[in-house]
Short mmCIF file of C-alpha atoms in Angstrom, two decimals:
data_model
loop_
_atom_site.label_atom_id
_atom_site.label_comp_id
_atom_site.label_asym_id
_atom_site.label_seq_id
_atom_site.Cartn_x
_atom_site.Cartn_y
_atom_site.Cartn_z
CA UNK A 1 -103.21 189.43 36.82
CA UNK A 2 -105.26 192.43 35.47
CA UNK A 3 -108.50 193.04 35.49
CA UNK A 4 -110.92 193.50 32.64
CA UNK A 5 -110.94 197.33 34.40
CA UNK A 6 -107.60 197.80 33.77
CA UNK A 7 -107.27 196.80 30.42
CA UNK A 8 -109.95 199.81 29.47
CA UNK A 9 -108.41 202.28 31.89
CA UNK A 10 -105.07 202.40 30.17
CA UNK A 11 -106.69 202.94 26.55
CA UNK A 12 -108.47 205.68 27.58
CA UNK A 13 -106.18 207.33 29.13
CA UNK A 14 -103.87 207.21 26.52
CA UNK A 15 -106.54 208.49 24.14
CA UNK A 16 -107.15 210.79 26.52
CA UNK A 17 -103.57 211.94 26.29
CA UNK A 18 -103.54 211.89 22.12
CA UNK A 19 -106.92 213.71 22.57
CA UNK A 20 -105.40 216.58 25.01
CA UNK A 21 -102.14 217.11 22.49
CA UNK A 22 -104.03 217.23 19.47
CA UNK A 23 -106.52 220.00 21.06
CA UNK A 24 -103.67 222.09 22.87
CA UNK A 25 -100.69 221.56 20.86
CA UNK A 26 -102.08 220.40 17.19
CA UNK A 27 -104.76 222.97 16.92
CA UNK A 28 -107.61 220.38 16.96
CA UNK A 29 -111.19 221.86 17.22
CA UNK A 30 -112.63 222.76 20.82
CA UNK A 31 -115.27 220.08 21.35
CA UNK A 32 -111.85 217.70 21.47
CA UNK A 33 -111.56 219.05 24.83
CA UNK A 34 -115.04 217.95 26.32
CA UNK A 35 -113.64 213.98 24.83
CA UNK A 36 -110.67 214.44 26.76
CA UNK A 37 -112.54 215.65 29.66
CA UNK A 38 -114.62 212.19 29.31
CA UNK A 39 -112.21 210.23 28.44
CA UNK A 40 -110.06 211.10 31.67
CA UNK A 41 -112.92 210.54 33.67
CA UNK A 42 -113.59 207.25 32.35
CA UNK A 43 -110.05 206.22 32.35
CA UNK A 44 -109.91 207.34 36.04
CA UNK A 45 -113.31 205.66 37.24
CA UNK A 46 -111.54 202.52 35.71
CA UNK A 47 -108.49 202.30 36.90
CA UNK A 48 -109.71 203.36 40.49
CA UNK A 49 -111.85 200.56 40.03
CA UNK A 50 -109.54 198.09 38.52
CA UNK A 51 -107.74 198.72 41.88
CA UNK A 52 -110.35 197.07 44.33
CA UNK A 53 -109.08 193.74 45.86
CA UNK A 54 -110.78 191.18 44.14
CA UNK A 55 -113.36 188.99 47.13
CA UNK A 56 -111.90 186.19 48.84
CA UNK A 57 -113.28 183.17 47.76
CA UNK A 58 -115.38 181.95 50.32
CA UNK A 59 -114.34 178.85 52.30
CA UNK A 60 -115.45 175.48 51.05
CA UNK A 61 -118.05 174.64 54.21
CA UNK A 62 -116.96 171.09 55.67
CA UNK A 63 -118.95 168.68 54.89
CA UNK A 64 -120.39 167.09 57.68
CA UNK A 65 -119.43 163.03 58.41
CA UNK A 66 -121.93 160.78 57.78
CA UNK A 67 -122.08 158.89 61.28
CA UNK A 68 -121.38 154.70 60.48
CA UNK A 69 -124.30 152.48 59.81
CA UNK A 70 -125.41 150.65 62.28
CA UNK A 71 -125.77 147.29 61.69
CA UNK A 72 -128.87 145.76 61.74
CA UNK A 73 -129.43 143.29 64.73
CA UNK A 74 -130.38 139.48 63.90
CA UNK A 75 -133.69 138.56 64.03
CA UNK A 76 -135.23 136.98 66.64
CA UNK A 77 -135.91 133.24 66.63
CA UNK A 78 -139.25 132.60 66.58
CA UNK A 79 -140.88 131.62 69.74
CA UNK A 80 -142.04 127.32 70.23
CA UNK A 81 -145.14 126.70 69.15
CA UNK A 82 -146.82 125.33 72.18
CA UNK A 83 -148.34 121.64 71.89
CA UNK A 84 -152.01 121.15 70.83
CA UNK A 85 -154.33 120.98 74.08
CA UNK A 86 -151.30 121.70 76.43
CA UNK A 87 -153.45 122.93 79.19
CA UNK A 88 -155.25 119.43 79.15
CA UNK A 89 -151.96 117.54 78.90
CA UNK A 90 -150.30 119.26 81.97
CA UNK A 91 -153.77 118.60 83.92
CA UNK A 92 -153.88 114.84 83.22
CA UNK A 93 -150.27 114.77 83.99
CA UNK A 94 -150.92 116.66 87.45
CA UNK A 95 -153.76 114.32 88.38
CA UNK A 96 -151.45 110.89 87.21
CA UNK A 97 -148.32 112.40 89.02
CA UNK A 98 -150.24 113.14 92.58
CA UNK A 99 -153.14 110.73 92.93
CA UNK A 100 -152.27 108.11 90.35
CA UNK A 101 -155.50 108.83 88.70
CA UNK A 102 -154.53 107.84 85.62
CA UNK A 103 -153.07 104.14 86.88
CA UNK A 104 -156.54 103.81 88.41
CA UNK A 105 -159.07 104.46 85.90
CA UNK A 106 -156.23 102.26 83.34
CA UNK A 107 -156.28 98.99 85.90
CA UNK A 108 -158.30 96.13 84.84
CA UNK A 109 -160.35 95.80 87.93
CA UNK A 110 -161.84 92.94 86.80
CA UNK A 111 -159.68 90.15 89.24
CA UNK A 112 -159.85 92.81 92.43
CA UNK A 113 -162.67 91.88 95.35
CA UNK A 114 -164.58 94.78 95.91
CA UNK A 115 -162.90 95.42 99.88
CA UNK A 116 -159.89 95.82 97.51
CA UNK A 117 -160.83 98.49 94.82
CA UNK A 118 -162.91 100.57 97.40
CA UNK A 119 -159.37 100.73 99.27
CA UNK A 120 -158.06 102.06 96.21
CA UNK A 121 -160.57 104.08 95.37
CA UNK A 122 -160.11 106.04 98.78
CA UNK A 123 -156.50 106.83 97.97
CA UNK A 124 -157.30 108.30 94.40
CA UNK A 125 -160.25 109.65 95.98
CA UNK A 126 -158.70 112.31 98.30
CA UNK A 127 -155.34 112.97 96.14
CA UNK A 128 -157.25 113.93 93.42
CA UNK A 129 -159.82 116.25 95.10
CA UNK A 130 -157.17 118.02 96.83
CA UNK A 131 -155.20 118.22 93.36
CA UNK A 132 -158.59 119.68 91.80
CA UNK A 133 -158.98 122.25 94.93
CA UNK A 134 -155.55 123.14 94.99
CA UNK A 135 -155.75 124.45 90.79
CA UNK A 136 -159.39 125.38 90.69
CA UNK A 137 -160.54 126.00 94.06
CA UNK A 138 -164.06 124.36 92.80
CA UNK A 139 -167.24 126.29 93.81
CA UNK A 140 -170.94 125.71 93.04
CA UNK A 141 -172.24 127.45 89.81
CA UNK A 142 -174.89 128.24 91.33
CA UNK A 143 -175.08 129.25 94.66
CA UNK A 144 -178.18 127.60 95.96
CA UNK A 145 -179.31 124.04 97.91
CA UNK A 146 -180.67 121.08 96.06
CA UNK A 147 -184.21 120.87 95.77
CA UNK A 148 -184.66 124.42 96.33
CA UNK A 149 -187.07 126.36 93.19
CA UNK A 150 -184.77 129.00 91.06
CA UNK A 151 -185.64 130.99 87.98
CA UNK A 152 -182.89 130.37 85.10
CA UNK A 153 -183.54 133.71 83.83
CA UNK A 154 -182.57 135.46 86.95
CA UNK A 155 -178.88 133.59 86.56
CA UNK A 156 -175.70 134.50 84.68
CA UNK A 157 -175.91 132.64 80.97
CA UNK A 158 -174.07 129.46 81.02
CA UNK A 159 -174.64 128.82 84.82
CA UNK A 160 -177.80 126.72 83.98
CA UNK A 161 -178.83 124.32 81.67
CA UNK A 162 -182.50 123.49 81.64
CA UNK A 163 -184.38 120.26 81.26
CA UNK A 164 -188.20 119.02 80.79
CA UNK A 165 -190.29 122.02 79.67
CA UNK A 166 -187.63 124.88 78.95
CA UNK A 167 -188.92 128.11 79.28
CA UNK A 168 -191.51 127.61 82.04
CA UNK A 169 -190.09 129.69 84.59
CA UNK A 170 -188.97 128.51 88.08
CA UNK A 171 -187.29 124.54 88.16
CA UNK A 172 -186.38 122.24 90.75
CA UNK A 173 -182.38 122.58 91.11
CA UNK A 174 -181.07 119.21 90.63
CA UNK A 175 -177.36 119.91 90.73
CA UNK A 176 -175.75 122.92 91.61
CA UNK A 177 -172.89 122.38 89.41
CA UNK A 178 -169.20 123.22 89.28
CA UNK A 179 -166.93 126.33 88.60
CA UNK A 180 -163.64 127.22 88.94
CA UNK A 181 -162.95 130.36 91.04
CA UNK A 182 -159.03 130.31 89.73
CA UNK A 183 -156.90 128.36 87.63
CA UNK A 184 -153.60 128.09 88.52
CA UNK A 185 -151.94 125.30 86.13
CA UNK A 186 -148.21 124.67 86.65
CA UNK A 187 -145.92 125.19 83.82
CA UNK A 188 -145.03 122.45 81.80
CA UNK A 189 -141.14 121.76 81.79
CA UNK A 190 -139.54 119.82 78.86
CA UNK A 191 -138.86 120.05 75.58
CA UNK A 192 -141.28 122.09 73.57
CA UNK A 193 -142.10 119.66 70.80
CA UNK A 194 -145.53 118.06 71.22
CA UNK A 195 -144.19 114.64 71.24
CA UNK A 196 -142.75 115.49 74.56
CA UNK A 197 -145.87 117.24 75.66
CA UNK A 198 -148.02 113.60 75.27
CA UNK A 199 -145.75 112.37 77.65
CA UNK A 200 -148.05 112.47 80.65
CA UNK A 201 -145.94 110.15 83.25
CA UNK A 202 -142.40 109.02 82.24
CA UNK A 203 -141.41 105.66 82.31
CA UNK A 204 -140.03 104.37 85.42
CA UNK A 205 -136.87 101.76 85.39
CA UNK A 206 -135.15 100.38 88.17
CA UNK A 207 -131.52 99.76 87.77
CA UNK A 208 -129.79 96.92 89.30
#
C-alpha cells in the first residue's frame, strides 16, 4: 500500500520531467530550470521518504488477571447471652451442692428438738465455711482487733461504715468485717438459657 509520500513523489517528478523537456528541448524560458531543480528535489525528498518502513504497531500489553474473589466467610453466631445474676446462681448452687445449705435454711425446723438441729447445724456449719474459704479466701476488712480505737479516715473508702456521731474522728471497732482476697467461682456447665441457670440442685430420682 502507498504512502501519502509516494503519491506526491511521482507527480513531481513527472512535472519535473515535463518541466526539464520543455526548458531543454522546447525552448521554454530559463527560470523553468530553477522549477525543475525544485521540483526534483521535492520529488526526491518524497520518495526517499515514502520509502521508510512504516513503525510496528506496538504490542497490545496483556492485561493482567484479575485474581478470583474470595468469598466472604459466614458470620459468626453470636455468642449466649449469659443468665441474669449468674455469678449468684453458681454460688448458691456451690453452697447447696457441698454443705446442703440450701436444704437447711429450706427445712421446717419447727418438729426438730434442739440436740437435733444443733447436730445439723454443725454439718452445714463446717461445709459451708470451707466452701466460702475455698472461693474467697475471706479476710478481715479491716485489719485490726475488736474493741480497739481506729480513725475511718485513715482507711480505704468502703472498708468502714460509721455509726452514732459520724464524723467525730476515732470509733470503737465493733466488727472487723469481711473481704474477699480472691474469687475463684467455678464455671457453670449446662445449657446457656437462663431457665437452666435457676436450676440450683437437680432433682434427684431413684429408680427401681
Amino acid at each position: 500500500m502507498l504512502k501519502p509520500l509516494a503519491l506526491i513523489a511521482l507527480p513531481a517528478a513527472l512535472l519535473a520531467g515535463l518541466a526539464d523537456w520543455y526548458a531543454d528541448d522546447a525552448g521554454g524560458p530559463e527560470w523553468i530550470d530553477a522549477v525543475v531543480g525544485t521540483l526534483a528535489v521535492f520529488g526526491t525528498a518524497a520518495g526517499v521518504a515514502s520509502l521508510k518502513p512504516e513503525p510496528a504497531a506496538a504490542p497490545a500489553q496483556p492485561q493482567a488477571e484479575t485474581p478470583p474473589t474470595k468469598p466472604a466467610p459466614p458470620p459468626k453466631p453470636p455468642e449466649p447471652k449469659r443468665p441474669e445474676g449468674e455469678d449468684a446462681l453458681v454460688l448458691l448452687a456451690t453452697l447447696q451442692r457441698e454443705a446442703r445449705l440450701i436444704d437447711f435454711l429450706k427445712e421446717d425446723l419447727s418438729g426438730y428438738e434442739d440436740a437435733q438441729v444443733g447436730a445439723a447445724v454443725r454439718d452445714v456449719h463446717r461445709d459451708a465455711a470451707a466452701t466460702l474459704d475455698r472461693l474467697f479466701a475471706l479476710g478481715p476488712a479491716v485489719d485490726a482487733e475488736e474493741g480497739s480505737r481506729v480513725d475511718p479516715s485513715t482507711l480505704p473508702a468502703g472498708r468502714v461504715k460509721t455509726t452514732g456521731q459520724v464524723g467525730g474522728g476515732a470509733g470503737t471497732l465493733v466488727h472487723p468485717g469481711w473481704a474477699a482476697t480472691k474469687v475463684n467461682l467455678p464455671a457453670r456447665t449446662g445449657p446457656p438459657d437462663e431457665a437452666a441457670a435457676r436450676v440450683l440442685a437437680p432433682a434427684e430420682v431413684e429408680v427401681a
